[in-house]
Amino acid sequence: MTDRPNYDDWKTLADKEVKGRDLTWHTPEGIAIKPLYTSADVGAEGSALDPGVPGIAPYTRGPYASMYTGRPWTIRQYAGFSTAEESNAFYRRNLAAGQKGLSVAFDLATHRGYDSDHPRVVGDVGKAGVAIDTVRDMEILFDSIPLDEMSVSMTMNGAVIPIMAFYIVAGERQGVPQAKLSGTIQNDILKEFMVRNTYIYPPEPSMRIVSDIIAYTSANMPKFNSISISGYHMHEAGATAVQELAFTIADGKEYAKRAMEAGLDIDAFAPRLSFFWGIGMNFFMEIAKMRAARALWHEVMEGLGAQSEKSKMLRTHCQTSGVSLQEQDPYNNVIRTTMEAMAAVLGGTQSLHTNALDEAIALPTDFSARIARNTQLVIQEESGITNVADPLGGSYYIESLTAALIEQARTLLAEVEEAGGMTRYVASGKPKAAIERAAAVKQASVDRGETVVVGVNKYRRETEDEIDTLDIDNHAVRTSQIARLEKVRATRDDMSCKAALDALARGAAQREGNLLELAVEAARHDATLGEISQAMEDAYGRYDTLPVPVRGVYTEAYAGDDRYTQVVEGVKAVERRLGHAPRLMVAKMGQDGHDRGANVIASAFADMGFEVVSGPLFQTPKETLAMALEKEVDAIGASSLAAGHKTLIPELIGLLKEAGRPDIKVIAGGVIPQKDYEYLRDAGVQGIYGPGSNVVECAADVLRLLGHNMPPAGEDLDEAAE
């Protein structure tokens, strides 16, 4: 019997075929991916990583023994828009079409603890989720949806106390006791300080809120998951798989430790903790990330003294990536979402949301939402994936990649521990800076064409097809919400409501009682979301930060690049003409805290020589105007993600004209449907840059707006321009 071929034999053949070219690929995580994996890559007889079996510790292959052979994952589509009535109708249509659980998206005014009549949220009400101001809104949201039968997931962190209180009281008014409510509240505030920024209070009181919710639900809501520890928003902000994995596990550890310090038994609350991962386009990396997460969580919980096996099982929801969706050739997004959904399933998710093809430019239509939901149904019913538990277990590549992720994540977890835990590590700014650097590196790689995005930087169409998108009448929604608010305030017992709010304020200030319990009492007396939030804000204050963009990523990535050099020289020419470097203010108006795009632009433009003024998050147009005038900027770049562009940007342009400064150029970037481009140009916007825009070419265009004769890409610089 002859010896079997080995890796060396294969490499000899492969080298001949590719003429000795190195086929190793280095991932953004710094992992060297070989072109072939064999049994040697998992050690002698798999000793490098024992994959075990599903349902048995360390649960690498899945938390349940039967996995999808017993029942498939839950199809839980994340949705919410406009009013509670509109969202309720959408939910009921989806449930009738095969969706199995609800996942509620709230608008940004709600996230940030403002009632719909607050002056800071004029452009945000109902635009990126459903507006919830009172228990009455919550009752309408779940009308004809039995809360004792339907599992409800709610993505809420900043205003988590009033939203949980409203949900509990809406259940009571439906005749459902708290003990029968099932679902999940996100309640993951640490990641808000790192990436998503829909926080309200400073870190320490925010952590008390997390602990109080864990304590209350542990005592009163045995079927409800008190926290969903989210890596998804880190993924969306540009984190590598290792960063998302390590920081999310570290967040979970911190929450568990805080609950234990508050006197809770770890095995009383840990089985109700869940996780939430973003699933991107690196197919095998995402599968390995989920397997590694389960092994790492088992280690963490054993280290904290958990005895119950249920405490050591990592159960998770997943969502396909939003940042991988593209405005250009958007039907490609169906393919991207399908691949990401399959990665989530092969990684062993317990529930899944699939993004719609149009979510790079707007909220999903019924048409696109149906395709997204049916993607999961087709995988469940037609692919055969559900017939075998963990079908990729034992793959040399998957097992090796899982082991590499575990090793790198352990290193990062040790760094967090040395810093004194995740709360202190977040306060240091290190995780936020690391994720922002990773995001800038990724964008530079896409801009240079090193990372291919089909239809964006390769195989680009000459003209794009228009697609129908959903548009929300923000003014009509806000008017409707204000009318209901006024009716609730007019018909409630104000004295009882004020007494309940005063008790909540005292509980926050004096650390007395459980904040959720106190808020439930206020909700029973029809206190509004803004009033409950304000009662705690009076004690804690409202948290605020100023972005500090990373530097040097684009300079390093574009070293020796002719076009980049052209733009840098163009910036210098404008500087000589103006007497100062061209000043760009990057503005985030409204309550949208997603700042990945704004930070990448700020980083890249600063590297190219612009003087960048990064405005604080959550500005009003008037505040943006004041800062722009104070800093004497030449242009304002308004970053929009949450559909407030038709309200906030025209208001800013009007204010500039009133201030006698129409010469300050206004450009816009972010998630803006092409059908809105003409509206914005008519309003005075001079440059619009959607997802997939090349950042260096954006800078070249801004130079043209500032009067510099910047040639198109590929042409020589006109020396006469100076």
CSV table of C-alpha atoms in Angstrom, one decimal, residues 28-29 155 157 186-198 227-255 274-280 286 289 293 297 317 319-324 409 412-413 416 422-423 425-426 429-440 442 593-597 599-600 641:
chain,number,residue,atom,x,y,z
A,28,PRO,CA,-8.1,41.9,8.6
A,29,GLU,CA,-7.6,40.0,11.9
A,155,THR,CA,-33.5,46.5,20.6
A,157,ASN,CA,-30.4,50.4,25.5
A,186,GLN,CA,-31.0,44.2,24.5
A,187,ASN,CA,-30.0,46.2,27.5
A,188,ASP,CA,-26.3,46.3,26.4
A,189,ILE,CA,-25.0,49.8,27.3
A,190,LEU,CA,-21.3,49.2,27.1
A,191,LYS,CA,-21.3,48.7,23.3
A,192,GLU,CA,-23.2,52.0,23.1
A,193,PHE,CA,-20.3,53.8,24.5
A,194,MET,CA,-18.0,52.0,22.0
A,195,VAL,CA,-19.9,52.2,18.8
A,196,ARG,CA,-23.6,52.9,18.5
A,197,ASN,CA,-23.9,55.9,20.8
A,198,THR,CA,-27.6,55.7,21.7
A,227,ILE,CA,-29.9,41.2,28.2
A,228,SER,CA,-28.7,40.6,24.7
A,229,ILE,CA,-25.0,41.2,24.6
A,230,SER,CA,-24.4,42.7,21.2
A,231,GLY,CA,-21.4,42.3,18.9
A,232,TYR,CA,-23.5,43.3,15.9
A,233,HIS,CA,-23.1,47.0,16.3
A,234,MET,CA,-19.3,46.6,16.7
A,235,HIS,CA,-19.4,44.6,13.4
A,236,GLU,CA,-21.3,47.4,11.8
A,237,ALA,CA,-18.9,50.0,13.1
A,238,GLY,CA,-16.0,48.2,11.4
A,239,ALA,CA,-14.7,45.8,14.1
A,240,THR,CA,-12.7,42.8,13.0
A,241,ALA,CA,-14.0,39.4,13.9
A,242,VAL,CA,-11.5,39.2,16.8
A,243,GLN,CA,-12.5,42.6,18.2
A,244,GLU,CA,-16.2,41.8,17.9
A,245,LEU,CA,-15.7,38.4,19.6
A,246,ALA,CA,-13.4,39.5,22.4
A,247,PHE,CA,-15.1,42.8,23.3
A,248,THR,CA,-18.6,41.2,23.3
A,249,ILE,CA,-17.5,38.3,25.5
A,250,ALA,CA,-15.8,40.9,27.8
A,251,ASP,CA,-19.1,42.9,27.9
A,252,GLY,CA,-21.0,39.8,28.9
A,253,LYS,CA,-18.4,39.0,31.7
A,254,GLU,CA,-18.7,42.6,33.0
A,255,TYR,CA,-22.5,42.4,33.2
A,274,SER,CA,-28.2,35.9,25.2
A,275,PHE,CA,-25.8,37.2,22.6
A,276,PHE,CA,-26.2,39.0,19.2
A,277,TRP,CA,-23.7,38.7,16.4
A,278,GLY,CA,-23.3,40.6,13.1
A,279,ILE,CA,-22.6,38.2,10.2
A,280,GLY,CA,-20.5,39.6,7.3
A,286,GLU,CA,-18.2,34.2,10.6
A,289,LYS,CA,-16.5,33.3,15.1
A,293,ALA,CA,-17.8,32.5,21.0
A,297,TRP,CA,-18.2,31.9,27.0
A,317,HIS,CA,-29.5,35.8,17.7
A,319,GLN,CA,-28.4,39.6,11.9
A,320,THR,CA,-26.9,39.7,8.4
A,321,SER,CA,-24.6,42.7,7.9
A,322,GLY,CA,-25.9,46.1,7.1
A,323,VAL,CA,-22.5,47.5,6.3
A,324,SER,CA,-22.0,44.9,3.5
A,409,ALA,CA,-9.5,36.7,21.5
A,412,LEU,CA,-7.5,40.7,23.9
A,413,LEU,CA,-9.6,39.5,26.8
A,416,VAL,CA,-9.3,44.0,29.1
A,422,MET,CA,-14.7,46.3,30.4
A,423,THR,CA,-16.3,49.4,32.0
A,425,TYR,CA,-11.5,49.6,29.3
A,426,VAL,CA,-14.4,51.4,27.5
A,429,GLY,CA,-11.4,54.9,24.8
A,430,LYS,CA,-9.1,52.1,23.6
A,431,PRO,CA,-11.8,49.7,22.1
A,432,LYS,CA,-13.5,52.6,20.3
A,433,ALA,CA,-10.3,53.8,18.8
A,434,ALA,CA,-9.3,50.2,17.8
A,435,ILE,CA,-12.6,49.6,16.0
A,436,GLU,CA,-12.4,53.0,14.2
A,437,ARG,CA,-8.9,52.2,13.0
A,438,ALA,CA,-10.1,48.8,11.7
A,439,ALA,CA,-13.0,50.6,9.9
A,440,ALA,CA,-10.7,53.1,8.3
A,442,LYS,CA,-11.2,48.4,5.6
A,593,GLY,CA,-25.4,57.8,16.8
A,594,HIS,CA,-24.0,55.6,14.1
A,595,ASP,CA,-20.7,57.4,13.4
A,596,ARG,CA,-18.7,54.9,11.3
A,597,GLY,CA,-19.0,56.9,8.1
A,599,ASN,CA,-15.3,59.0,11.5
A,600,VAL,CA,-13.9,57.4,8.3
A,641,LEU,CA,-28.0,57.4,8.3
